XYZ file of N, CA and C in Angstrom:
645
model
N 95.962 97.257 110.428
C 95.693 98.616 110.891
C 95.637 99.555 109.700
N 94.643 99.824 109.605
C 94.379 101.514 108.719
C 95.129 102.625 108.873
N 95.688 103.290 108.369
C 96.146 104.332 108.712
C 96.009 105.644 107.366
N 95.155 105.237 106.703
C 94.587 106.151 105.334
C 93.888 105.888 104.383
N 92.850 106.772 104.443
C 91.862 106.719 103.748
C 91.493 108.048 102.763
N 91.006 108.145 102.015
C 90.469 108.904 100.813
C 88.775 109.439 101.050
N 88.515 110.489 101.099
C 87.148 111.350 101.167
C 87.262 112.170 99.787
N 87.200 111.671 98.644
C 87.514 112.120 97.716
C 85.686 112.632 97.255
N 85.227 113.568 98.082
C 83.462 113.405 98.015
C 83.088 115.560 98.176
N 82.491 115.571 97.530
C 81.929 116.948 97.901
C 81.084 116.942 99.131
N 80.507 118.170 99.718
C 79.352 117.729 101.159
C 78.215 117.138 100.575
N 77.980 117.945 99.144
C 76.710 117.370 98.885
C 76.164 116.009 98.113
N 77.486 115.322 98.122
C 77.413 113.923 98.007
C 77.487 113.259 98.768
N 78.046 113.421 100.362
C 77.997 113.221 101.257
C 76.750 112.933 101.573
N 75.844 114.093 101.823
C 74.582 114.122 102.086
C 73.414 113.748 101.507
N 73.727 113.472 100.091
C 73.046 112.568 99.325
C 72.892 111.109 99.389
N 74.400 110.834 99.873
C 74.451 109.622 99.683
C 74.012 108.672 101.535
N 74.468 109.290 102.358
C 73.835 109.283 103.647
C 72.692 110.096 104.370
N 71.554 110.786 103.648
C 70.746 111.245 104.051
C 70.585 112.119 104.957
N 71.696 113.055 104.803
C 71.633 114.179 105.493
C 70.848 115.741 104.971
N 69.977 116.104 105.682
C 69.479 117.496 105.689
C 69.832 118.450 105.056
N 70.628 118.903 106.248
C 71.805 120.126 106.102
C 73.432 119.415 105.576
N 73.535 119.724 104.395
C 75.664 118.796 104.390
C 76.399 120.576 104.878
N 77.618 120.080 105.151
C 78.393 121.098 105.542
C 79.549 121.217 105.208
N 80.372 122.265 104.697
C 81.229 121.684 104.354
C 82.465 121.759 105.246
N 83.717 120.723 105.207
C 84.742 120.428 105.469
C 86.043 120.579 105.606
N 86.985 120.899 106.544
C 88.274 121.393 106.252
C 89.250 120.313 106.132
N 88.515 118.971 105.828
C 89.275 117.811 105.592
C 89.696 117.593 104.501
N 91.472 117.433 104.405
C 91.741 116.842 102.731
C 91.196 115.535 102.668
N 91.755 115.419 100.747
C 91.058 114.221 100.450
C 91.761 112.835 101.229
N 92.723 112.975 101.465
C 93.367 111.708 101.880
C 93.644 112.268 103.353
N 92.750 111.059 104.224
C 92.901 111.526 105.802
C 94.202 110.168 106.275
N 94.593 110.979 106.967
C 95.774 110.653 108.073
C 95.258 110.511 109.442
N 95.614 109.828 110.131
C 95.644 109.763 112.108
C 95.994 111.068 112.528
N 95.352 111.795 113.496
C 95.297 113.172 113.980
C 94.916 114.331 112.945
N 94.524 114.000 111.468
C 94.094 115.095 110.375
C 92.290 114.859 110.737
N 91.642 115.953 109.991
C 90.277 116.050 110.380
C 89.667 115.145 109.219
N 88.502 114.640 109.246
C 88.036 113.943 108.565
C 86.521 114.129 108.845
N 85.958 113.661 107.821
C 84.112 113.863 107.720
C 83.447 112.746 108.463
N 82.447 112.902 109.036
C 81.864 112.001 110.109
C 79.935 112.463 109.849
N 79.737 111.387 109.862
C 77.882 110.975 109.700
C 77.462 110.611 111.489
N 76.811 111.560 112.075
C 76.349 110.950 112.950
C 74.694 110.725 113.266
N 74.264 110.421 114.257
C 72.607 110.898 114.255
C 72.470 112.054 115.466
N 71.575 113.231 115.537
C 71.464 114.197 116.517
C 69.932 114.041 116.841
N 69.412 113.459 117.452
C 67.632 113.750 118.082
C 67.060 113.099 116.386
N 67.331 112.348 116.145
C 67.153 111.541 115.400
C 66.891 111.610 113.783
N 67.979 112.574 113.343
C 68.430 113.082 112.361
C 69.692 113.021 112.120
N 70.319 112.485 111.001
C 71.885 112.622 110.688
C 72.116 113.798 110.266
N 73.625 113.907 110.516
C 74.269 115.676 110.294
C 75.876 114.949 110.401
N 75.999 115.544 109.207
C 77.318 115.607 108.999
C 78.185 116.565 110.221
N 79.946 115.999 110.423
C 80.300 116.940 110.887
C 81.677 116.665 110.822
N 83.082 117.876 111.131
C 84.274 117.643 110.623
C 85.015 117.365 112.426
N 85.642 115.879 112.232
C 86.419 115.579 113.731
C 87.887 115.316 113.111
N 88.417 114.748 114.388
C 89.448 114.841 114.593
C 90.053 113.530 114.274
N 90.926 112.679 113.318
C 90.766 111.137 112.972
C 91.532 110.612 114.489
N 90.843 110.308 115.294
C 91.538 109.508 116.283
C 91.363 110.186 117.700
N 91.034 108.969 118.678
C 91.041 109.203 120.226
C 92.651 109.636 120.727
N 92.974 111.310 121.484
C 94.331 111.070 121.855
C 94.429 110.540 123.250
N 95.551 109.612 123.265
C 96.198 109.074 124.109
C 97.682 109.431 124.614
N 98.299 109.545 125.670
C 99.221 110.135 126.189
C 99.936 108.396 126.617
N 101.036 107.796 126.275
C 102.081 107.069 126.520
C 102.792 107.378 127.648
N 103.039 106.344 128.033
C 103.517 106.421 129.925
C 105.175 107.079 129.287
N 105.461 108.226 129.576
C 106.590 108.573 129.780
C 106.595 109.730 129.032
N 106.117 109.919 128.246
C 105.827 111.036 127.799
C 105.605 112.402 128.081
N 105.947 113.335 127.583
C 106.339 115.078 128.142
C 104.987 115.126 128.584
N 104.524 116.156 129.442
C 103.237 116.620 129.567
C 102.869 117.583 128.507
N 104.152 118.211 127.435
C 103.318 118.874 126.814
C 103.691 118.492 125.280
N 103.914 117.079 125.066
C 104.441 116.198 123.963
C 102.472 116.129 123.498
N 102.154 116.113 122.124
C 101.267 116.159 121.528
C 101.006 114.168 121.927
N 99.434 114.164 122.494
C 98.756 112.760 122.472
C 99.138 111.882 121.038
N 98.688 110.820 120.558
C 98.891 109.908 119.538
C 97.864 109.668 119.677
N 97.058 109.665 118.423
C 95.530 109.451 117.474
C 96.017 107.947 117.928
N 94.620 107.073 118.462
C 93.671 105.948 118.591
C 93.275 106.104 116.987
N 93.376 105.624 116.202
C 92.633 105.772 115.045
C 92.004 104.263 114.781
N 92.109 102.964 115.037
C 92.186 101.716 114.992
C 91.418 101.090 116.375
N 90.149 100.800 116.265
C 89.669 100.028 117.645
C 89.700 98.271 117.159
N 90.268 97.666 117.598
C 90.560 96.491 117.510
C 89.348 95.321 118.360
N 88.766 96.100 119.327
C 87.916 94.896 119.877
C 86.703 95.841 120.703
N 85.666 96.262 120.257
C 84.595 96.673 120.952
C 84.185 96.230 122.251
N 84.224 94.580 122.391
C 84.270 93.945 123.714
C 84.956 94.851 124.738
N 86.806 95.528 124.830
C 86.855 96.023 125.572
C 86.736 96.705 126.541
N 86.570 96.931 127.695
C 86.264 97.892 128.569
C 86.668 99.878 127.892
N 87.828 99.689 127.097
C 87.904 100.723 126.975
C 86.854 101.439 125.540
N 86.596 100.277 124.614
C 85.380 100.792 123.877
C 83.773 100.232 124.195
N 83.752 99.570 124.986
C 82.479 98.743 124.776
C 81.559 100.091 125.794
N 81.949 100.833 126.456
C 81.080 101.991 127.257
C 80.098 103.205 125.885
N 81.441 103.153 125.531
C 80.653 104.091 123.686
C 79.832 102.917 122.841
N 80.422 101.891 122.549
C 79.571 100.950 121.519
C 78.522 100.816 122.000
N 78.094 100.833 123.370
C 76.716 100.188 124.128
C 75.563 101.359 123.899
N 76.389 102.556 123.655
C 75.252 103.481 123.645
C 75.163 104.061 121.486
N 74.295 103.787 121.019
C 74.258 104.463 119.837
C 74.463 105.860 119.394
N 74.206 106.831 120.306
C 74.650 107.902 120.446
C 76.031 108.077 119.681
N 77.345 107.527 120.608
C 78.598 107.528 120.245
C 79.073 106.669 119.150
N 78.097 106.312 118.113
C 77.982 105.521 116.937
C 78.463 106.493 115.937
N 79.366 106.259 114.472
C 79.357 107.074 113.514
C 79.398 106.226 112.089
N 79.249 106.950 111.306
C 79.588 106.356 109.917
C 80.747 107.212 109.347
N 82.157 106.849 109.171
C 83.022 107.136 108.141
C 82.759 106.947 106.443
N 82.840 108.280 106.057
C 82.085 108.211 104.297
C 83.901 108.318 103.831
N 83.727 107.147 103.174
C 85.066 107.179 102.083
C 85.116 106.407 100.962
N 86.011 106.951 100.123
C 86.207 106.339 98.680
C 86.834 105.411 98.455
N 88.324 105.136 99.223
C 89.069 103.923 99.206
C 90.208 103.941 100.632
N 90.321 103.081 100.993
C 91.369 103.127 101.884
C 93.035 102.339 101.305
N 93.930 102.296 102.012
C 95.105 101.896 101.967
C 96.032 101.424 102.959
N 96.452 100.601 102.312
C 97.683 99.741 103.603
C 98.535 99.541 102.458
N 100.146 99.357 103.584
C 101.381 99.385 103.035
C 102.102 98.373 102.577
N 102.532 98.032 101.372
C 102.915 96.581 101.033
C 104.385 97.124 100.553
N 105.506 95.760 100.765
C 106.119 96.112 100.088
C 107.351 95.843 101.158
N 108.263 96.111 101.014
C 109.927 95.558 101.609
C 110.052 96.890 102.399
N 109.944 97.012 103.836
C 110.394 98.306 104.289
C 111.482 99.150 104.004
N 111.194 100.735 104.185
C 111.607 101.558 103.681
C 111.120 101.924 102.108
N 110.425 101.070 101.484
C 110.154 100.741 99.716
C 108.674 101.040 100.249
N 108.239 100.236 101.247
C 106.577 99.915 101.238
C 105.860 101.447 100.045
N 104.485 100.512 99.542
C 104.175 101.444 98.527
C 102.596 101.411 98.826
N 101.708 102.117 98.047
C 100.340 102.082 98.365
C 99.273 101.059 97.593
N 98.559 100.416 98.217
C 97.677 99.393 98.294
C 96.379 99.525 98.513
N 95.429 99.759 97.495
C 94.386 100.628 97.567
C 93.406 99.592 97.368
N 91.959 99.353 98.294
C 90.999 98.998 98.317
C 89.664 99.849 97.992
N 88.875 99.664 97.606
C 87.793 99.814 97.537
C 86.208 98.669 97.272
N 85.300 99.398 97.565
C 83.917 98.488 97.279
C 83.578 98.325 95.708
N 83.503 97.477 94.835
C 82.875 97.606 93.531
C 81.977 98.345 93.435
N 81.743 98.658 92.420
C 80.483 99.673 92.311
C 79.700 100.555 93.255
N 80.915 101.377 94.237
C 80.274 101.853 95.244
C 81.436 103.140 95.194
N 80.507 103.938 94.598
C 81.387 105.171 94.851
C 82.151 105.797 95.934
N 81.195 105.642 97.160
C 80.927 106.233 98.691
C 80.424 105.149 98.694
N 81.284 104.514 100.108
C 80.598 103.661 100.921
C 81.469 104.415 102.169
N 80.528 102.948 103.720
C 81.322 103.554 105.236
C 81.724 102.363 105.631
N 82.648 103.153 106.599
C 83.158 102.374 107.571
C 82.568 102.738 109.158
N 82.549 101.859 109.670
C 81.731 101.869 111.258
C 82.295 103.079 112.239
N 82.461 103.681 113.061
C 83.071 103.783 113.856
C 82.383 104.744 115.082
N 83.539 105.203 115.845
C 82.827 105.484 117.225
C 83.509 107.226 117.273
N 82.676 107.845 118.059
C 83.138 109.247 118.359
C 82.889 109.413 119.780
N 83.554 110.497 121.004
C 83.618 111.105 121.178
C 84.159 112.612 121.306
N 83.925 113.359 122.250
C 84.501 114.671 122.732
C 85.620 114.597 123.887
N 86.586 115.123 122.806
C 87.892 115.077 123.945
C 88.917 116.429 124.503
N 89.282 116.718 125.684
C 89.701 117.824 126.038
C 90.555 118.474 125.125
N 91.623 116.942 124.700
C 92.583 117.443 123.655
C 92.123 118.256 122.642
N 91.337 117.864 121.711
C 91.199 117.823 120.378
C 89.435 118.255 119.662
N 89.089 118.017 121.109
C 87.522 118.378 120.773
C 86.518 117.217 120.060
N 85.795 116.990 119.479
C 85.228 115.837 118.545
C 86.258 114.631 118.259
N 86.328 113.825 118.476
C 87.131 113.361 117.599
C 86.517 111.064 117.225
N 87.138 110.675 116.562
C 86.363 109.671 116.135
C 87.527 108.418 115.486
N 87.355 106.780 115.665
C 88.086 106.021 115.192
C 86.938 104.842 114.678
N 88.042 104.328 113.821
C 87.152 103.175 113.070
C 87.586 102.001 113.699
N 86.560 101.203 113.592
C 86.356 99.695 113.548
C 86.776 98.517 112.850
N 87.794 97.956 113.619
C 88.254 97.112 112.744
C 87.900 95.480 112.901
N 88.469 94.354 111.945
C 87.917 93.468 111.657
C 88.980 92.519 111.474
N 89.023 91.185 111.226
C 89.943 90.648 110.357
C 89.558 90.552 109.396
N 91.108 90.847 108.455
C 90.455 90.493 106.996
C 90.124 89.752 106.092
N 89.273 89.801 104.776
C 88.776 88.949 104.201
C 89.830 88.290 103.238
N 90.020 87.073 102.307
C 90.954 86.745 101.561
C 90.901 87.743 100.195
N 90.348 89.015 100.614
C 90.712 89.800 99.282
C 91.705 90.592 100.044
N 91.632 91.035 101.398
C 92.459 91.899 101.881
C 94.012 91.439 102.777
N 93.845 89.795 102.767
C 95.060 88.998 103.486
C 96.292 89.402 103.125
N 96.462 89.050 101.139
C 97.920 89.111 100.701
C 98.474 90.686 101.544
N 98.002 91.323 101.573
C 98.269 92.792 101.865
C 98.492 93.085 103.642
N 97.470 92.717 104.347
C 97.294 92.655 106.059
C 96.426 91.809 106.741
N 96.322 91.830 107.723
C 95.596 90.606 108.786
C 94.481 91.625 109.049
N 93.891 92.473 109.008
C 92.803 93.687 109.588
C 92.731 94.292 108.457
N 91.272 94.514 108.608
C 90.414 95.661 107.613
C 89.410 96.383 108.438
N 88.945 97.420 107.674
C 87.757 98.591 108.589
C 86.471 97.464 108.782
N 85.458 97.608 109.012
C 84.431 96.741 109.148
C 83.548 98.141 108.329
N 82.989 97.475 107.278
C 82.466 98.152 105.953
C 81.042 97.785 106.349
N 80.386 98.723 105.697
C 78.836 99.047 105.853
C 78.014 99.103 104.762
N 77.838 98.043 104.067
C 76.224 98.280 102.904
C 75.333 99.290 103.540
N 74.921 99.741 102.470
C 73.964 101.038 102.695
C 72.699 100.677 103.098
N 71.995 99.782 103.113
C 71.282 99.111 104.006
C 71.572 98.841 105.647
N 72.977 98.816 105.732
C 72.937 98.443 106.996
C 73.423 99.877 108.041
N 73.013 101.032 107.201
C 73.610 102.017 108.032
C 72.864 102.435 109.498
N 71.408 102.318 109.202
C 71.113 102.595 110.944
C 70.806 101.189 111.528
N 71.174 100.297 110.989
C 71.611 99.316 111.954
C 72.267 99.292 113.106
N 73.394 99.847 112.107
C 75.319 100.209 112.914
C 74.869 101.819 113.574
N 73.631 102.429 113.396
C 73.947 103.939 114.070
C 72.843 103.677 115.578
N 72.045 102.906 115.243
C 70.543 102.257 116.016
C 70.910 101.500 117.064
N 71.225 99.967 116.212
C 70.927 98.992 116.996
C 71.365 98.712 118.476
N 71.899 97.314 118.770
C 72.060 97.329 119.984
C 73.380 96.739 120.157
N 73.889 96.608 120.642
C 75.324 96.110 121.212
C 75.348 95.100 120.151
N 74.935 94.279 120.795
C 75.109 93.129 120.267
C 75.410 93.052 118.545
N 74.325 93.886 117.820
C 74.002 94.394 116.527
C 75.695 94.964 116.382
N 76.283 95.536 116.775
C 77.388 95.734 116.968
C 78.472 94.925 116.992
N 78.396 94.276 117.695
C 79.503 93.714 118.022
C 79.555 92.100 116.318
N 78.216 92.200 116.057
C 77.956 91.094 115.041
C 78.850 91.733 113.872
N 78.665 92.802 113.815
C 79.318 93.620 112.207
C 80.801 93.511 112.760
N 81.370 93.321 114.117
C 82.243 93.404 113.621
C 83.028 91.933 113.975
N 82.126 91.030 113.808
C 82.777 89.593 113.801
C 82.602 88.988 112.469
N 81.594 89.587 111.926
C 81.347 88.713 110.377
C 82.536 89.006 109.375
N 82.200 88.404 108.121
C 83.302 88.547 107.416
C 82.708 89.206 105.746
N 82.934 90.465 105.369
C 82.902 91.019 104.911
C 83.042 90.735 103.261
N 82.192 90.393 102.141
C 82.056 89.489 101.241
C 83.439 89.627 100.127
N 84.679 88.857 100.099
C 85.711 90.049 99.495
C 85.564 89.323 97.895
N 84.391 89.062 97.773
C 84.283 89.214 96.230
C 83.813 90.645 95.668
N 83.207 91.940 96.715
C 82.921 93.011 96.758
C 84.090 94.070 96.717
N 85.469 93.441 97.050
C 86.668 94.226 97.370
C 87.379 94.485 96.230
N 87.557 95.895 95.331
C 88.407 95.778 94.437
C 90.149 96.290 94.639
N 90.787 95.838 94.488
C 92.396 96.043 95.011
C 93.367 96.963 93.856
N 93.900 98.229 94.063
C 94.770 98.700 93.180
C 95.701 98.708 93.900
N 96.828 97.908 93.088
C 98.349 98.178 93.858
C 98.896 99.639 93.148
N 99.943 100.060 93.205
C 100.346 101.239 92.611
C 101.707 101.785 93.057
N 102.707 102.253 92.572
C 103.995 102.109 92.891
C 104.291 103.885 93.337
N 103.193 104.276 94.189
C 103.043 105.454 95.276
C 104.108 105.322 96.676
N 104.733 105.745 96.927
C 105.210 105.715 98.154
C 104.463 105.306 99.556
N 104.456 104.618 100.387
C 103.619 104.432 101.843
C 103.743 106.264 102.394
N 105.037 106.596 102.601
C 105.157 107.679 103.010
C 105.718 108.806 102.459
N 105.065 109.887 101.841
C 105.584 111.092 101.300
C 106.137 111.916 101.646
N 106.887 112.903 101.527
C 107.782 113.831 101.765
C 106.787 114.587 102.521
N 105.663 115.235 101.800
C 104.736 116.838 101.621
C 103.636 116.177 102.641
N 103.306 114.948 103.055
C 102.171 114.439 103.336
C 102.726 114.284 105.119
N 101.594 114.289 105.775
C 101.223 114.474 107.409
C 102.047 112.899 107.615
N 102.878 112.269 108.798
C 102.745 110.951 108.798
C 101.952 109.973 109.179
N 102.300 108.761 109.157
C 101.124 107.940 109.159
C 101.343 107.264 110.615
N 100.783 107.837 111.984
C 101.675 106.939 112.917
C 100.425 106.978 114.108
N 99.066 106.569 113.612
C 98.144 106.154 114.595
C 98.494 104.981 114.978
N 97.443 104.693 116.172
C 97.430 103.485 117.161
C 96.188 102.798 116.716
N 96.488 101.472 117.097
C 95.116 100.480 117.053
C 95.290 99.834 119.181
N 94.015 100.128 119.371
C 94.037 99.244 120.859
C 92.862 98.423 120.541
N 93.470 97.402 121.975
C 92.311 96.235 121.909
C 91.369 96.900 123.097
């Protein structure tokens, strides 16, 4: 499970680098969290346009206050589901996540420290994922996940399902199926470069890290 990623990108690299029109800019920091806003590529009448959502579908837990804040979906674990496969089927509710590197937590709990991935030679690359509009939160959007490749094992069992720039209106276009393929294949992890780094998992000053992954 993901739970942070890096948009370390101006709009107009954004839009350079995903072919957007108009870029816009963002009230997203560089390092997104579950329930923080984050930058999102979608297509509108068949033009991409950037736009700033919400990182994660909220969900309300059986027992919970009625006026206890939802918990960010940030993690879709299986598109097949009934509860994502209604958005995956339609391209519409398709997005591209633009980021620089993501992170997962290694390390002896309470110690865990940061574990940083990225694409070689890819400044900006994406990750897949899905959006809608929610009463809570308004826009909001989660990524796609995968199992991971033996560059990303020592570290976790799941990674985002990553997007060559070739394959972006594939994943914004195609068809289910086209879908559901990206996120069964296995992602080349001779492409994966790994920085460990003796950063904290969780900071004092920083939002926490406590999204959901559903199947």
């Amino acid at each position: 499970m993901c739970n942070l990623y890096t948009e370390r990108l101006s709009a107009a690299e954004v839009a350079a680098h995903f072919g957007v029109a108009n870029p816009i800019q963002s009230n997203a920091g560089e390092e997104v969290y579950p329930g923080t806003p984050g930058m999102v590529v979608r297509e509108e009448e068949g033009a991409r346009v950037m736009q700033s959502m919400t990182w994660g579908f909220p969900l309300r837990l059986k027992g919970m206050s009625p006026t206890a804040k939802p918990k960010p979906v940030n993690n879709i674990a299986d598109l097949g589901k009934p509860m994502w496969k209604g958005l995956a089927a339609k391209p519409r509710w398709r997005c591209l996540m633009p980021l620089t590197a993501f992170a997962e937590a290694e390390g002896p709990k309470g110690a865990k420290t940061r574990t940083w991935f990225n694409v070689k030679g890819e400044p900006i690359f994406a990750w897949a994922g899905l959006w809608r509009i929610s009463d809570e939160w308004g826009p909001v959007y989660s990524g796609v996940m995968t199992d991971a490749n033996e560059a990303i094992q020592p570290v976790h069992d799941r990674m985002p399902v990553l997007l060559h720039a070739g394959e972006y209106d594939r994943w914004l276009n195609g068809s289910f199926d086209d879908a559901i393929a990206f996120q069964s294949r296995v992602f080349p992890p001779d492409l994966i470069e790994t920085t460990r780094t003796d950063e904290l998992w969780v900071r004092r000053k920083a939002p926490p890290s406590e999204g959901l992954a559903l199947s």
